[in-house]
mmCIF file of C-alpha atoms in Angstrom:
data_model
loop_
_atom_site.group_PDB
_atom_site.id
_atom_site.type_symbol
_atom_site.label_atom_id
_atom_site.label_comp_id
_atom_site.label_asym_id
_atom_site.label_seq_id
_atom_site.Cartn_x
_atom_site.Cartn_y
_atom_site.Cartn_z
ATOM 1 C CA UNK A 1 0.000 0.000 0.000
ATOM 2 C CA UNK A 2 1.504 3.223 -1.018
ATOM 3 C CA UNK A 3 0.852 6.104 1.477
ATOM 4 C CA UNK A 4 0.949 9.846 1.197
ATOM 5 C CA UNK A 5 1.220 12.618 3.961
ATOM 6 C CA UNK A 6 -1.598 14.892 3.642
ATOM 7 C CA UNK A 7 -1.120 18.655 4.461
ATOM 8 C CA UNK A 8 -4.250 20.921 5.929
ATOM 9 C CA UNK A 9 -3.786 24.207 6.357
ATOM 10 C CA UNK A 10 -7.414 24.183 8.922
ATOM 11 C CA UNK A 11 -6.673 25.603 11.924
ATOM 12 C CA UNK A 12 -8.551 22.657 13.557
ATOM 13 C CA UNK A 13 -8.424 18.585 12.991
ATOM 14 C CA UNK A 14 -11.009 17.490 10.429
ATOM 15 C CA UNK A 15 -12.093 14.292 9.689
ATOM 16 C CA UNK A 16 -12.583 13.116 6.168
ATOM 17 C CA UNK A 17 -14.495 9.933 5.245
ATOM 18 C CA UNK A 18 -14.686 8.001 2.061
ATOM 19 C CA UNK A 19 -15.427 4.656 1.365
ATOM 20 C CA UNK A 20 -16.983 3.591 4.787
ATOM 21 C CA UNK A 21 -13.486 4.463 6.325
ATOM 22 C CA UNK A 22 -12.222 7.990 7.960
ATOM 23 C CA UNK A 23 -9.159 9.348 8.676
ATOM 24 C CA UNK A 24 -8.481 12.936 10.604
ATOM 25 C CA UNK A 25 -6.409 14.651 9.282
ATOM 26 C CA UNK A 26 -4.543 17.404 11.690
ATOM 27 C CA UNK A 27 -4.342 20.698 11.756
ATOM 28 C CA UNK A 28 -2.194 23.457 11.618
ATOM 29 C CA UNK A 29 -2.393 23.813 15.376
ATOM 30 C CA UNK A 30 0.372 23.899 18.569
ATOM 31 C CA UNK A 31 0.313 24.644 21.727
ATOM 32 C CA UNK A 32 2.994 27.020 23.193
ATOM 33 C CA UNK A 33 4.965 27.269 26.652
ATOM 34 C CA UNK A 34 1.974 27.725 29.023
ATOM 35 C CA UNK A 35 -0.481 25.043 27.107
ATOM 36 C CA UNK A 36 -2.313 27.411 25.536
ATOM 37 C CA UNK A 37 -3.358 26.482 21.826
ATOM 38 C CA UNK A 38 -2.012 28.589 19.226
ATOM 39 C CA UNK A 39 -1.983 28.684 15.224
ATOM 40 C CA UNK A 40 0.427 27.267 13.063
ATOM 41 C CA UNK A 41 1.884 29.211 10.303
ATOM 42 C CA UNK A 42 2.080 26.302 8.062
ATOM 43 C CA UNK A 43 0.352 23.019 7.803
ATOM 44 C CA UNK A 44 -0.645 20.185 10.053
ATOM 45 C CA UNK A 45 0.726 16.765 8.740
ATOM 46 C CA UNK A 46 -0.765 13.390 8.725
ATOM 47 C CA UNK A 47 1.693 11.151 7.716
ATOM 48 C CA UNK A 48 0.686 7.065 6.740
ATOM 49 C CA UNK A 49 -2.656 7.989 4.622
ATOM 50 C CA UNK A 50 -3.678 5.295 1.775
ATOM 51 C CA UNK A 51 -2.880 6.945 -1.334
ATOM 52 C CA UNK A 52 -5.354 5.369 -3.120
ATOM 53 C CA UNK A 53 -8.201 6.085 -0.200
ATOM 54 C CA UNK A 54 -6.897 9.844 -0.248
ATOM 55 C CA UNK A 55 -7.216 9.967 -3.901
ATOM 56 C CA UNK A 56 -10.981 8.942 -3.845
ATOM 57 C CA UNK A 57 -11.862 11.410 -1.238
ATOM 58 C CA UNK A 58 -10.446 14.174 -3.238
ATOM 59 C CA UNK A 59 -12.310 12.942 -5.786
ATOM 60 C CA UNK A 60 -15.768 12.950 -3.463
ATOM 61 C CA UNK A 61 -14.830 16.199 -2.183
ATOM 62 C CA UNK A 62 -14.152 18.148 -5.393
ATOM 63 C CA UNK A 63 -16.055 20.855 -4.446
ATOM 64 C CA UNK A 64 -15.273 21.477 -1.237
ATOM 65 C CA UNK A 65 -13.592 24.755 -0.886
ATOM 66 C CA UNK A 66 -10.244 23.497 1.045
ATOM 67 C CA UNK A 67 -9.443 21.033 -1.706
ATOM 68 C CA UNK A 68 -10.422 23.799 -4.249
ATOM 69 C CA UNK A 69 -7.965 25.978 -2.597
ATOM 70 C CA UNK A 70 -5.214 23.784 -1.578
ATOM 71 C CA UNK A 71 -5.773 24.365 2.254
ATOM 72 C CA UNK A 72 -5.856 20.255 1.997
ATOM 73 C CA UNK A 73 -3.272 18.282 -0.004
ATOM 74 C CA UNK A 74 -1.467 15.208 -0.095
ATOM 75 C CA UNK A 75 2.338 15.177 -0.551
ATOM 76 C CA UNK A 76 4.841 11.995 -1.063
ATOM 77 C CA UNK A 77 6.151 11.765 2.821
ATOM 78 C CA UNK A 78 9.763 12.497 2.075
ATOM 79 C CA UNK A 79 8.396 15.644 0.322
ATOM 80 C CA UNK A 80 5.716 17.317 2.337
ATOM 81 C CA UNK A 81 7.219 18.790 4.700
ATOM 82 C CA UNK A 82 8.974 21.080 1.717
ATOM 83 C CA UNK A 83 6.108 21.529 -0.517
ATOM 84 C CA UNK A 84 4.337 22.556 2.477
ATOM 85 C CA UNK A 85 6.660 25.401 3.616
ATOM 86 C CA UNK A 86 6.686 26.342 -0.186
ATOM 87 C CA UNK A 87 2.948 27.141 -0.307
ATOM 88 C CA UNK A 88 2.778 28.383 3.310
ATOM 89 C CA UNK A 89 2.614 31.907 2.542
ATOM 90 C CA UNK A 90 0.513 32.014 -0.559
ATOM 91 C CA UNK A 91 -2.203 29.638 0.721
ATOM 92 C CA UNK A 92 -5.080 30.681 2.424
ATOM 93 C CA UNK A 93 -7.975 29.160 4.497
ATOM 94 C CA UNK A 94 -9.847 32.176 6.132
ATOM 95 C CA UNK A 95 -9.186 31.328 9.331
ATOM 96 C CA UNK A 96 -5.517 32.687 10.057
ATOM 97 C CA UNK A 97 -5.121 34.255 13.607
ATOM 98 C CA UNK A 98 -5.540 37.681 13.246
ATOM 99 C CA UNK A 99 -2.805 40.203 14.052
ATOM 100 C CA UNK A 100 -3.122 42.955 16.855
ATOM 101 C CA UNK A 101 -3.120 45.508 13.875
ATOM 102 C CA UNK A 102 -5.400 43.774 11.598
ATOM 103 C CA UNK A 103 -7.497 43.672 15.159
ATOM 104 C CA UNK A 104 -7.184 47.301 15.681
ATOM 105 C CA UNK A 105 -6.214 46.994 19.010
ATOM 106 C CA UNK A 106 -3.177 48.162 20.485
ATOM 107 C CA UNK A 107 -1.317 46.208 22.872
ATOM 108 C CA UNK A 108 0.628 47.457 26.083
ATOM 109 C CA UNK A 109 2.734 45.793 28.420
ATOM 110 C CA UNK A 110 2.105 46.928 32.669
ATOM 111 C CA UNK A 111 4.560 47.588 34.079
ATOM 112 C CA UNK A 112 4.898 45.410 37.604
#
């Protein structure tokens, strides 16, 4: 069985099924020094997928707008993790943490 890694861009896992069978596939998430969850600026990987199975699902889910878009790809294993970092900054999903000045906040550190 040949397997792929497949690359999503979601800022959340998301579980795909196809063929009576489901895999999740994770998401560009972390968490950082103090456990909080945070946003990863490139993809989530999910290494081991059935080609063939992840082929067919992309397939069933032509239309959905994160295969449209790329968000969601599959990548040989020993290249994913550079075809990934290649299409980091010019993918989008829509769901990117937004910055303090795309907020329109300002931030300000007190003093102790």
């Amino acid at each position: 069985m040949a397997t792929v890694t497949v690359c999503s861009k979601l800022p959340f896992d998301f579980k795909a099924e196809f063929g009576g069978t489901s895999v999740v596939f994770n998401g560009a998430k972390g968490v950082d020094v103090t456990g909080e969850p945070v946003l990863l600026e490139g993809y989530g990987m999910t290494p081991g997928v059935d080609s063939e199975w992840f082929e067919g699902w992309k397939k069933d889910a032509a239309e959905f707008p994160a295969v449209v878009n790329g968000v969601i790809f599959a990548s040989a294993a020993n290249k994913a993790q550079d075809e990934a970092k290649e299409l980091a900054g010019e993918v989008k999903s829509g769901l990117e943490q937004k910055s303090a000045d795309e907020l329109g906040v300002e931030v300000s550190v007190k003093e102790k």
